[in-house]
Amino acid sequence: MSRKILIRDLTLRDGQQSQLATRMNQKQVDRVLPFYQHANFYAMEVWGGAVPDSTMRYLGENPWDRLAKIKKAMDGKSLLTALSRGRNLFGYNPYPEEAIEGFNRHAIETGVDIMRIFDALNDIDNMKSTIEIVRKNGGMTDCAVCYTTDPQFTFRQRVKGIVSGKPLPKAVFDVDYFVGKAVELEKLGADQITMKDMAGLIQPHVAGKLYPKLKKSVKTPVCHHSHCTPGYGLGSALVALMKGADIIDTVIMNFAGGPAAPAFELLQIFCDKLDIDTGVNLEAVGKINRELLHIRKELAAFDKTGKFPLQFDLTTDAIPSEIEPVFDQAIEAVEKENYGAVVDLTQKIEAFFGFPGPNQIVKEAQIPGGMYSNMVAQLETMGMSELFDEVLANVPRVRLDSGLPPLVTPTSQIVGVQAVNSVVSKAQGKDFYDMTSAQFVSLVRGGYGKTPIPIDPDFREKITGSPEEIPYDTSDYQKPENPVLEDYDGVQLAETEKEFLLMELFPSVAGKYLESLRQAEYEERMQAMMEEEYKVISEEFNRILEGVQGNYL
């Protein structure tokens, strides 16, 4: 093989989160781990994201135990990776250094080898402390730049901006923007740099310009991460593969495609044709994929698409003759930089293998699928679904007013909620910004960090009451209380630092989970005491009985 590519498998974190609302329980995870031991993936993303919350909220399981069990099972065969949002970790507001240090230290001690660190605003300052802490504790830093696109303003909106004396900005999120962020992160000591495209909006023609420039600008290994929602996922992954990316994120076939990342199996076919070595054990992948099929059927109630791909095993099934030439044509299209053809051909491949087609609304609106569905749900709750098109049309305005935040979690939700609130206010004859969420106010104030472009001081004053940018002050942070549970022998709700961190990072979930844990432990102790008392009483009764019988004899 002339070249190697590293594969990061996302199946057990991003894959199940994208397809199945993060509902895989520990027993289901345990069923695939023996096969993963032999799969030889460079890395496996298994933790962070929605996993800690969902394991407690829906499964009644300990997220730290999830990580520890996977670490033990894998025994160093693949590096384990996790995902967190820099200073914000899993919440909206930044956390103090003590919480950031505690979380990352315990994550690394428990099993994380690589921490993927990102910030929703691409504010590098929000990532600095996490980078330092992870490296200090012996972990590797995978520093992610969030990919996003510029708002799609209409000609009328641009003319209106010029007439009003506030012309709309030209492109902000061009190739130089993302490369510049990567260079900054490399200077801070990033071990890897990921172009993290959670919405799947990076198109092949952009990837074709971005990755060659990244490889010229940084020496750090570069990773490509994208999703398939609007139909660009496989095409952009192929371009990244051929244009120099060092690591590609994929998901095993039965959890891949649609809202998730591209299928590993399809990328492997391209690699075989390009004489690129992934180093992955394809027989093990086939076994994992077959087990994932059963697991996905078990979790049908949470399946976001319900569309299963063609059951295909690279070690036993030949590539169907009617689709194999299309792989060659897609490769040729990348070589000729005919990126429109790359999109068409890779979508044809995905359609043949039974993956969901492009989400046209997400594709045309250039917004993440989760943001779209949340706006729809918000309007349905209000009984104002007829306003959706107007909401969609006003997303660019809200985003521009708030400093052009990238449309990634949580800023995509903040912008989406505000667009709904504003359009509803306008429909009721009120000011466009009459109704603002606390999160939108904090974003405009500067509480989440610096936005990609400065916010107009007049607008900031209108929303927050002050024209000044005011960063979030962690000195006001208050740790959650750790009450004594008198009903359960007076134990504390959180008995360890790791449990207390769960209370800090997941306040709406961890308290209930830990109380149920303490209750179960109490009941177990009571049961053990009752059994011991019964044993003592039984032994005493038997002695008395033996004595009575002896007297008769």
Coordinates of C-alpha atoms in Angstrom, one line a residue:
M1 CA 0.0 0.0 0.0
S2 CA 1.4 3.4 -0.9
R3 CA -0.3 5.4 1.8
K4 CA -2.0 4.9 5.2
I5 CA -5.1 6.6 6.5
L6 CA -6.2 6.4 10.1
I7 CA -9.9 5.7 10.8
R8 CA -11.7 7.0 13.9
D9 CA -14.9 4.9 14.5
L10 CA -17.8 7.0 15.9
T11 CA -20.3 4.2 16.2
L12 CA -20.6 4.0 20.0
R13 CA -20.9 7.8 20.5
D14 CA -21.7 10.0 17.6
G15 CA -23.3 7.1 15.5
Q16 CA -25.8 6.0 18.1
Q17 CA -26.4 9.6 19.2
S18 CA -27.2 10.6 15.6
Q19 CA -29.4 7.6 14.8
L20 CA -30.8 6.3 18.0
A21 CA -30.9 9.2 20.5
T22 CA -28.0 7.7 22.5
R23 CA -30.1 4.8 23.8
M24 CA -27.6 2.0 23.7
N25 CA -27.3 0.5 27.1
Q26 CA -24.2 -1.1 28.6
K27 CA -25.3 -4.7 27.8
Q28 CA -25.7 -3.7 24.1
V29 CA -22.3 -2.0 24.1
D30 CA -20.8 -5.0 25.7
R31 CA -22.1 -7.2 22.9
V32 CA -19.9 -5.5 20.3
L33 CA -16.8 -4.8 22.3
P34 CA -15.3 -8.3 21.8
F35 CA -15.4 -7.7 18.1
Y36 CA -14.0 -4.2 18.4
Q37 CA -11.0 -5.7 20.2
H38 CA -9.9 -7.2 16.9
A39 CA -11.1 -4.4 14.6
N40 CA -7.9 -2.4 14.8
F41 CA -9.5 1.1 14.4
Y42 CA -7.0 3.8 15.1
A43 CA -9.4 5.3 17.6
M44 CA -13.0 4.9 18.8
E45 CA -15.2 7.8 20.0
V46 CA -17.1 6.3 22.9
W47 CA -17.9 9.1 25.4
G48 CA -18.8 12.7 25.9
G49 CA -21.4 14.4 23.8
A50 CA -24.8 13.2 24.9
V51 CA -23.6 9.9 26.4
P52 CA -23.1 11.0 30.0
D53 CA -26.5 12.7 30.2
S54 CA -28.4 9.9 28.4
T55 CA -26.8 7.1 30.4
M56 CA -28.2 8.7 33.6
R57 CA -31.4 10.2 32.3
Y58 CA -32.8 7.3 30.2
L59 CA -30.8 4.2 31.1
G60 CA -30.1 4.7 34.9
E61 CA -26.4 3.9 34.3
N62 CA -23.2 5.5 35.5
P63 CA -21.4 7.3 32.7
W64 CA -18.1 6.9 34.4
D65 CA -18.7 3.1 34.5
R66 CA -19.5 3.1 30.8
L67 CA -16.1 4.6 30.0
A68 CA -14.2 2.4 32.4
K69 CA -15.9 -0.8 31.1
I70 CA -15.0 0.1 27.5
K71 CA -11.5 0.9 28.5
K72 CA -11.1 -2.4 30.2
A73 CA -12.6 -4.4 27.3
M74 CA -10.5 -2.7 24.7
D75 CA -7.2 -3.1 26.7
G76 CA -5.4 -0.5 24.6
K77 CA -6.3 -2.1 21.2
S78 CA -7.7 1.3 20.0
L79 CA -7.4 4.7 21.4
L80 CA -10.6 6.0 23.1
T81 CA -11.8 9.4 22.4
A82 CA -14.4 11.7 23.9
L83 CA -16.0 15.0 23.1
S84 CA -16.4 18.2 25.2
R85 CA -17.0 21.9 24.6
G86 CA -13.9 23.5 26.2
R87 CA -14.7 25.8 29.0
N88 CA -18.4 25.1 28.6
L89 CA -18.0 21.3 28.9
F90 CA -21.6 20.1 28.5
G91 CA -23.5 23.3 29.5
Y92 CA -24.1 26.8 28.2
N93 CA -22.0 28.9 30.6
P94 CA -18.3 28.5 31.1
Y95 CA -17.2 26.6 34.2
P96 CA -14.4 27.6 36.6
E97 CA -11.0 26.0 36.2
E98 CA -11.5 23.6 39.1
A99 CA -14.5 21.9 37.4
I100 CA -12.7 21.8 34.0
E101 CA -9.6 20.3 35.6
G102 CA -11.6 17.8 37.6
F103 CA -13.6 16.6 34.6
N104 CA -10.7 16.2 32.3
R105 CA -8.4 14.6 34.9
H106 CA -11.0 12.0 35.8
A107 CA -11.9 11.4 32.1
I108 CA -8.3 10.6 31.3
E109 CA -7.8 8.5 34.4
T110 CA -10.9 6.5 33.7
G111 CA -10.1 5.8 30.0
V112 CA -10.0 8.7 27.6
D113 CA -6.9 8.8 25.5
I114 CA -7.9 11.7 23.2
M115 CA -10.1 14.5 24.2
R116 CA -11.8 16.3 21.2
I117 CA -12.2 19.9 22.3
F118 CA -14.3 22.5 20.5
D119 CA -16.0 25.7 21.1
A120 CA -19.4 26.7 19.6
L121 CA -18.1 30.1 18.7
N122 CA -14.7 28.9 17.5
D123 CA -13.3 31.2 20.3
I124 CA -9.9 29.8 20.9
D125 CA -9.7 31.4 24.3
N126 CA -12.5 29.1 25.4
M127 CA -10.3 26.1 24.5
K128 CA -7.0 27.1 26.0
S129 CA -7.4 25.9 29.5
T130 CA -8.8 22.5 28.5
I131 CA -5.9 22.0 26.1
E132 CA -3.4 22.7 28.9
I133 CA -5.2 20.5 31.4
V134 CA -5.6 17.5 29.0
R135 CA -1.9 17.6 28.1
K136 CA -0.9 18.0 31.7
N137 CA -2.8 14.9 32.7
G138 CA -1.3 12.8 29.9
G139 CA -4.1 13.0 27.4
M140 CA -3.9 13.9 23.7
T141 CA -5.7 16.9 22.4
D142 CA -7.9 16.8 19.3
C143 CA -8.7 20.4 18.8
A144 CA -11.7 20.9 16.6
V145 CA -12.6 23.9 14.4
C146 CA -16.4 24.0 13.9
Y147 CA -17.3 24.2 10.2
T148 CA -20.2 26.5 9.3
T149 CA -21.4 28.5 6.4
D150 CA -22.2 32.2 5.9
P151 CA -25.9 33.3 6.0
Q152 CA -27.7 33.2 2.7
F153 CA -28.9 36.7 2.4
T154 CA -31.3 37.6 -0.4
F155 CA -30.5 40.4 -2.9
R156 CA -33.3 42.4 -1.4
Q157 CA -31.7 42.1 2.1
R158 CA -28.3 43.2 0.8
V159 CA -29.8 46.2 -0.9
K160 CA -31.7 47.1 2.2
G161 CA -28.5 46.9 4.2
I162 CA -26.7 49.3 1.8
V163 CA -29.6 51.8 1.9
S164 CA -29.7 51.7 5.7
G165 CA -26.0 52.4 6.0
K166 CA -25.3 48.9 7.4
P167 CA -24.2 46.8 4.5
L168 CA -24.2 43.1 5.1
P169 CA -20.8 41.4 5.5
K170 CA -19.1 39.5 2.7
A171 CA -18.0 36.0 3.3
V172 CA -16.6 35.4 6.8
F173 CA -16.3 31.6 6.9
D174 CA -14.0 31.0 3.9
V175 CA -11.1 28.6 3.7
D176 CA -8.7 31.2 5.2
Y177 CA -10.9 31.5 8.3
F178 CA -10.7 27.8 9.1
V179 CA -7.0 27.5 8.3
G180 CA -6.3 30.5 10.5
K181 CA -8.1 28.8 13.4
A182 CA -6.1 25.6 12.8
V183 CA -2.8 27.5 12.9
E184 CA -3.8 29.1 16.2
L185 CA -4.6 25.7 17.7
E186 CA -1.4 24.2 16.5
K187 CA 0.5 26.9 18.3
L188 CA -1.4 26.1 21.5
G189 CA -0.1 22.5 21.3
A190 CA -2.9 20.6 19.6
D191 CA -2.0 17.0 18.9
Q192 CA -4.6 16.7 16.2
I193 CA -6.8 19.2 14.4
T194 CA -10.3 18.3 13.3
M195 CA -12.5 20.1 10.8
K196 CA -15.7 19.3 12.7
D197 CA -18.8 19.6 10.4
M198 CA -21.7 18.5 12.7
A199 CA -24.3 19.7 10.2
G200 CA -22.8 18.0 7.2
L201 CA -22.6 21.3 5.3
I202 CA -19.1 21.1 4.0
Q203 CA -19.4 20.5 0.3
P204 CA -16.8 18.6 -1.8
H205 CA -15.6 21.7 -3.6
V206 CA -14.9 23.4 -0.3
A207 CA -13.1 20.3 1.0
G208 CA -11.1 20.3 -2.2
K209 CA -9.7 23.8 -1.3
L210 CA -9.6 23.4 2.4
Y211 CA -7.5 20.2 3.0
P212 CA -4.6 21.0 0.7
K213 CA -4.3 24.4 2.4
L214 CA -4.5 22.9 5.8
K215 CA -1.8 20.4 5.1
K216 CA 0.5 23.2 3.8
S217 CA -0.3 25.4 6.9
V218 CA 0.0 22.9 9.8
K219 CA 2.2 19.9 10.6
T220 CA -0.3 18.5 13.1
P221 CA -2.4 15.5 11.8
V222 CA -5.7 16.7 10.3
C223 CA -9.0 14.9 10.7
H224 CA -12.2 15.2 8.7
H225 CA -15.5 14.9 10.5
S226 CA -18.8 15.3 8.8
H227 CA -22.4 14.0 8.6
C228 CA -24.6 12.9 5.7
T229 CA -27.8 14.9 6.4
P230 CA -27.8 17.2 3.4
G231 CA -26.1 14.7 1.1
Y232 CA -22.5 15.8 1.1
G233 CA -21.0 13.5 3.7
L234 CA -19.6 10.7 1.6
G235 CA -18.4 13.1 -1.1
S236 CA -16.6 15.4 1.2
A237 CA -15.0 12.4 3.0
L238 CA -13.7 11.1 -0.3
V239 CA -12.3 14.5 -1.2
A240 CA -10.7 14.8 2.2
L241 CA -9.2 11.3 1.8
M242 CA -7.7 12.2 -1.6
K243 CA -6.6 15.7 -0.7
G244 CA -4.4 14.8 2.3
A245 CA -6.5 14.3 5.5
D246 CA -4.7 12.1 7.9
I247 CA -7.7 10.8 9.8
I248 CA -11.3 10.2 8.7
D249 CA -14.3 9.8 11.0
T250 CA -16.7 7.1 10.0
V251 CA -19.5 4.9 11.4
I252 CA -20.1 1.2 10.8
M253 CA -22.7 0.6 8.2
N254 CA -25.9 -0.2 10.2
F255 CA -25.5 3.0 12.2
A256 CA -24.2 5.2 9.3
G257 CA -25.6 7.7 6.9
G258 CA -28.5 10.0 7.1
P259 CA -28.0 12.1 10.2
A260 CA -24.8 10.2 11.0
A261 CA -21.3 10.1 9.5
P262 CA -20.5 8.2 6.3
A263 CA -20.2 4.4 6.3
F264 CA -16.8 3.0 6.9
E265 CA -17.5 0.2 4.4
L266 CA -18.0 2.6 1.6
L267 CA -14.9 4.6 2.4
Q268 CA -13.0 1.3 2.6
I269 CA -14.0 0.5 -1.0
F270 CA -12.6 3.8 -2.1
C271 CA -9.4 3.2 -0.1
D272 CA -8.9 -0.2 -1.8
K273 CA -9.3 1.4 -5.2
L274 CA -6.8 4.1 -4.2
D275 CA -4.3 1.7 -2.7
I276 CA -4.7 3.3 0.7
D277 CA -4.3 1.2 3.8
T278 CA -6.8 1.7 6.7
G279 CA -5.3 -1.1 8.7
V280 CA -8.8 -2.1 9.8
N281 CA -9.7 -5.8 10.3
L282 CA -12.7 -6.2 7.9
E283 CA -13.8 -9.5 9.3
A284 CA -14.2 -7.9 12.8
V285 CA -16.1 -5.0 11.2
G286 CA -18.5 -7.5 9.6
K287 CA -19.2 -9.1 12.9
I288 CA -19.8 -5.7 14.6
N289 CA -22.1 -4.7 11.8
R290 CA -24.3 -7.8 12.1
E291 CA -24.6 -7.2 15.8
L292 CA -25.5 -3.6 15.3
L293 CA -28.3 -4.6 13.1
H294 CA -29.9 -6.5 16.0
I295 CA -29.3 -3.6 18.4
R296 CA -30.8 -1.1 16.0
K297 CA -33.9 -3.3 15.7
E298 CA -34.1 -3.5 19.5
L299 CA -34.0 0.3 19.6
A300 CA -36.6 0.9 16.8
A301 CA -38.6 3.2 19.0
F302 CA -35.7 5.7 18.9
D303 CA -34.7 5.2 15.3
K304 CA -34.6 8.6 13.6
T305 CA -34.9 7.3 10.0
G306 CA -36.0 3.7 10.3
K307 CA -34.2 3.1 7.0
F308 CA -31.7 0.2 7.1
P309 CA -28.9 0.0 4.6
L310 CA -28.2 -2.9 2.4
Q311 CA -26.6 -5.7 4.5
F312 CA -23.1 -5.8 3.0
D313 CA -19.9 -7.6 4.2
L314 CA -16.6 -6.5 2.7
T315 CA -15.1 -10.0 3.4
T316 CA -17.8 -12.1 1.9
D317 CA -19.8 -10.0 -0.6
A318 CA -18.5 -8.7 -4.0
I319 CA -19.2 -5.1 -4.8
P320 CA -22.3 -5.3 -7.1
S321 CA -21.3 -4.9 -10.7
E322 CA -23.9 -2.2 -11.3
I323 CA -22.5 0.1 -8.7
E324 CA -18.7 -0.6 -8.7
P325 CA -18.0 1.6 -11.7
V326 CA -19.5 4.5 -9.9
F327 CA -16.8 4.3 -7.3
D328 CA -14.2 4.6 -10.0
Q329 CA -16.1 7.5 -11.6
A330 CA -16.3 9.4 -8.2
I331 CA -12.5 9.0 -7.8
E332 CA -11.9 10.3 -11.3
A333 CA -14.3 13.2 -10.6
V334 CA -12.2 14.2 -7.6
E335 CA -9.0 13.9 -9.6
K336 CA -10.5 16.3 -12.2
E337 CA -11.9 18.5 -9.5
N338 CA -15.4 18.0 -11.0
Y339 CA -17.0 18.4 -7.6
G340 CA -20.6 18.6 -8.8
A341 CA -20.1 15.1 -10.2
V342 CA -18.6 14.0 -6.9
V343 CA -21.8 14.9 -5.2
D344 CA -24.0 13.2 -7.7
L345 CA -21.9 10.0 -7.8
T346 CA -21.5 9.6 -4.1
Q347 CA -25.2 10.2 -3.5
K348 CA -25.9 7.5 -6.2
I349 CA -23.6 5.1 -4.2
E350 CA -25.4 5.8 -1.0
A351 CA -28.8 5.4 -2.6
F352 CA -27.8 2.1 -4.0
F353 CA -26.7 0.9 -0.6
G354 CA -30.0 2.0 0.9
F355 CA -29.0 5.0 2.9
P356 CA -31.4 7.9 3.4
G357 CA -31.4 10.6 0.7
P358 CA -30.4 14.2 1.3
N359 CA -32.6 16.3 3.6
Q360 CA -33.6 18.9 1.1
I361 CA -34.7 21.5 3.6
V362 CA -31.5 21.3 5.5
K363 CA -29.5 21.3 2.3
E364 CA -31.3 24.5 0.9
A365 CA -31.5 26.3 4.2
Q366 CA -27.9 25.5 5.2
I367 CA -28.9 24.8 8.8
P368 CA -28.3 21.7 11.0
G369 CA -31.0 19.1 11.1
G370 CA -31.4 19.3 14.8
M371 CA -31.9 23.1 14.6
Y372 CA -34.6 22.6 11.9
S373 CA -36.5 20.0 13.9
N374 CA -36.4 22.1 17.1
M375 CA -37.8 25.1 15.3
V376 CA -40.6 23.0 13.8
A377 CA -41.4 21.6 17.3
Q378 CA -41.4 25.0 18.9
L379 CA -43.8 26.4 16.3
E380 CA -46.1 23.3 16.6
T381 CA -46.2 23.8 20.4
M382 CA -47.3 27.4 19.9
G383 CA -49.8 26.4 17.2
M384 CA -48.1 28.7 14.6
S385 CA -46.6 26.2 12.2
E386 CA -47.6 28.4 9.3
L387 CA -44.8 30.8 10.3
F388 CA -42.1 28.4 9.5
D389 CA -41.0 29.8 6.2
E390 CA -40.7 33.2 7.7
V391 CA -38.7 31.9 10.6
L392 CA -36.3 30.2 8.2
A393 CA -36.0 33.5 6.2
N394 CA -35.1 35.4 9.4
V395 CA -32.4 33.0 10.7
P396 CA -29.8 35.0 8.8
R397 CA -30.9 38.2 10.4
V398 CA -30.9 36.8 13.9
R399 CA -27.5 35.2 13.3
L400 CA -26.0 38.4 11.9
D401 CA -27.3 40.5 14.8
S402 CA -25.8 38.1 17.3
G403 CA -22.3 38.1 15.7
L404 CA -22.6 35.3 13.2
P405 CA -22.2 32.4 15.6
P406 CA -21.5 29.1 13.9
L407 CA -24.6 27.0 13.7
V408 CA -23.5 24.2 16.0
T409 CA -24.7 23.1 19.4
P410 CA -25.6 25.1 21.5
T411 CA -25.5 28.3 19.4
S412 CA -27.7 26.8 16.6
Q413 CA -30.4 26.1 19.2
I414 CA -30.1 29.6 20.6
V415 CA -30.4 31.3 17.2
G416 CA -33.2 28.9 16.2
V417 CA -35.2 29.6 19.3
Q418 CA -34.7 33.4 18.9
A419 CA -35.7 33.3 15.3
V420 CA -39.0 31.7 16.3
N421 CA -39.5 34.1 19.2
S422 CA -38.8 37.1 16.9
V423 CA -41.1 36.0 14.1
V424 CA -43.9 35.3 16.6
S425 CA -43.4 38.7 18.2
K426 CA -43.6 40.4 14.8
A427 CA -46.8 38.4 13.9
Q428 CA -48.3 39.7 17.2
G429 CA -47.5 43.3 16.2
K430 CA -44.6 43.7 18.6
D431 CA -41.0 44.5 18.2
F432 CA -38.9 41.9 16.4
Y433 CA -36.8 41.4 19.6
D434 CA -39.6 41.9 22.1
M435 CA -39.2 38.3 23.3
T436 CA -35.7 37.1 23.9
S437 CA -34.4 34.0 25.7
A438 CA -31.9 34.2 28.5
Q439 CA -29.4 32.3 26.4
F440 CA -29.7 34.8 23.5
V441 CA -29.2 37.7 25.9
S442 CA -26.1 36.0 27.3
L443 CA -24.8 35.3 23.8
V444 CA -25.2 39.0 22.8
R445 CA -23.7 40.2 26.1
G446 CA -20.6 38.1 25.5
G447 CA -21.2 35.5 28.1
Y448 CA -20.3 32.6 25.8
G449 CA -17.2 34.2 24.4
K450 CA -16.2 36.3 21.4
T451 CA -18.4 36.0 18.3
P452 CA -16.8 35.7 14.8
I453 CA -17.7 39.3 14.0
P454 CA -18.3 42.1 16.5
I455 CA -21.8 42.7 17.7
D456 CA -23.2 46.2 17.1
P457 CA -23.0 48.1 20.4
D458 CA -26.4 49.6 19.8
F459 CA -28.0 46.2 19.3
R460 CA -26.2 44.9 22.4
E461 CA -27.6 47.7 24.5
K462 CA -31.1 47.1 23.1
I463 CA -30.9 43.4 24.1
T464 CA -28.8 43.5 27.3
G465 CA -29.2 47.1 28.6
S466 CA -25.5 47.8 28.0
P467 CA -23.4 48.5 24.9
E468 CA -20.4 46.9 26.6
E469 CA -19.3 43.3 26.0
I470 CA -19.3 41.6 29.4
P471 CA -17.7 38.2 29.5
Y472 CA -19.1 35.5 31.8
D473 CA -17.6 35.8 35.3
T474 CA -16.9 32.4 36.7
S475 CA -16.2 34.0 40.1
D476 CA -19.9 34.1 40.6
Y477 CA -20.1 30.4 40.0
Q478 CA -21.8 28.4 42.8
K479 CA -21.2 24.8 43.3
P480 CA -24.4 22.7 43.7
E481 CA -25.3 21.5 47.2
N482 CA -24.4 18.0 48.2
P483 CA -27.2 17.2 50.7
V484 CA -27.2 14.5 53.3
L485 CA -29.9 11.9 52.6
E486 CA -31.3 11.1 56.1
D487 CA -33.7 8.5 54.6
Y488 CA -30.7 6.5 53.4
D489 CA -28.6 6.3 56.6
G490 CA -27.4 9.9 56.3
V491 CA -25.1 9.4 53.3
Q492 CA -24.3 12.3 51.0
L493 CA -25.9 12.4 47.6
A494 CA -22.5 12.5 45.9
E495 CA -20.0 10.2 47.6
T496 CA -17.0 10.8 45.3
E497 CA -15.5 13.6 43.3
K498 CA -16.6 11.9 40.1
E499 CA -20.2 11.8 41.3
F500 CA -20.0 15.4 42.4
L501 CA -18.7 16.4 38.9
L502 CA -21.8 14.8 37.5
M503 CA -23.9 17.0 39.7
E504 CA -22.0 20.1 38.5
L505 CA -22.1 19.2 34.8
F506 CA -25.6 17.7 34.6
P507 CA -27.6 19.4 37.4
S508 CA -31.0 18.5 36.0
V509 CA -30.2 14.8 35.7
A510 CA -27.5 13.7 38.1
G511 CA -29.4 14.5 41.3
K512 CA -32.2 12.1 40.5
Y513 CA -29.8 9.5 39.2
L514 CA -27.6 9.6 42.3
E515 CA -30.5 9.6 44.7
S516 CA -31.8 6.4 43.0
L517 CA -28.3 5.0 43.3
R518 CA -28.1 5.8 47.0
Q519 CA -31.6 4.3 47.5
A520 CA -30.6 1.1 45.7
E521 CA -27.4 0.9 47.9
Y522 CA -29.5 1.5 51.0
E523 CA -32.0 -1.2 50.1
E524 CA -29.2 -3.6 49.3
R525 CA -27.6 -2.9 52.8
M526 CA -31.0 -3.4 54.4
Q527 CA -31.5 -6.7 52.6
A528 CA -28.0 -7.8 53.6
M529 CA -28.8 -6.9 57.2
M530 CA -32.1 -8.7 57.2
E531 CA -30.4 -11.8 55.7
E532 CA -27.7 -11.7 58.4
E533 CA -30.3 -11.3 61.1
Y534 CA -32.3 -14.2 59.7
K535 CA -29.1 -16.3 59.6
V536 CA -28.3 -15.5 63.3
I537 CA -31.9 -16.2 64.4
S538 CA -32.0 -19.4 62.4
E539 CA -28.7 -20.6 63.9
E540 CA -30.0 -19.8 67.4
F541 CA -33.3 -21.5 66.8
N542 CA -31.5 -24.6 65.5
R543 CA -29.3 -24.7 68.7
I544 CA -32.4 -24.4 70.9
L545 CA -34.1 -27.1 68.8
E546 CA -31.2 -29.4 69.1
G547 CA -31.1 -28.9 72.9
V548 CA -34.8 -29.7 73.2
Q549 CA -34.4 -32.8 71.1
G550 CA -31.4 -33.8 73.2
N551 CA -33.4 -33.6 76.4
Y552 CA -36.0 -35.9 75.0
L553 CA -33.4 -38.4 74.0

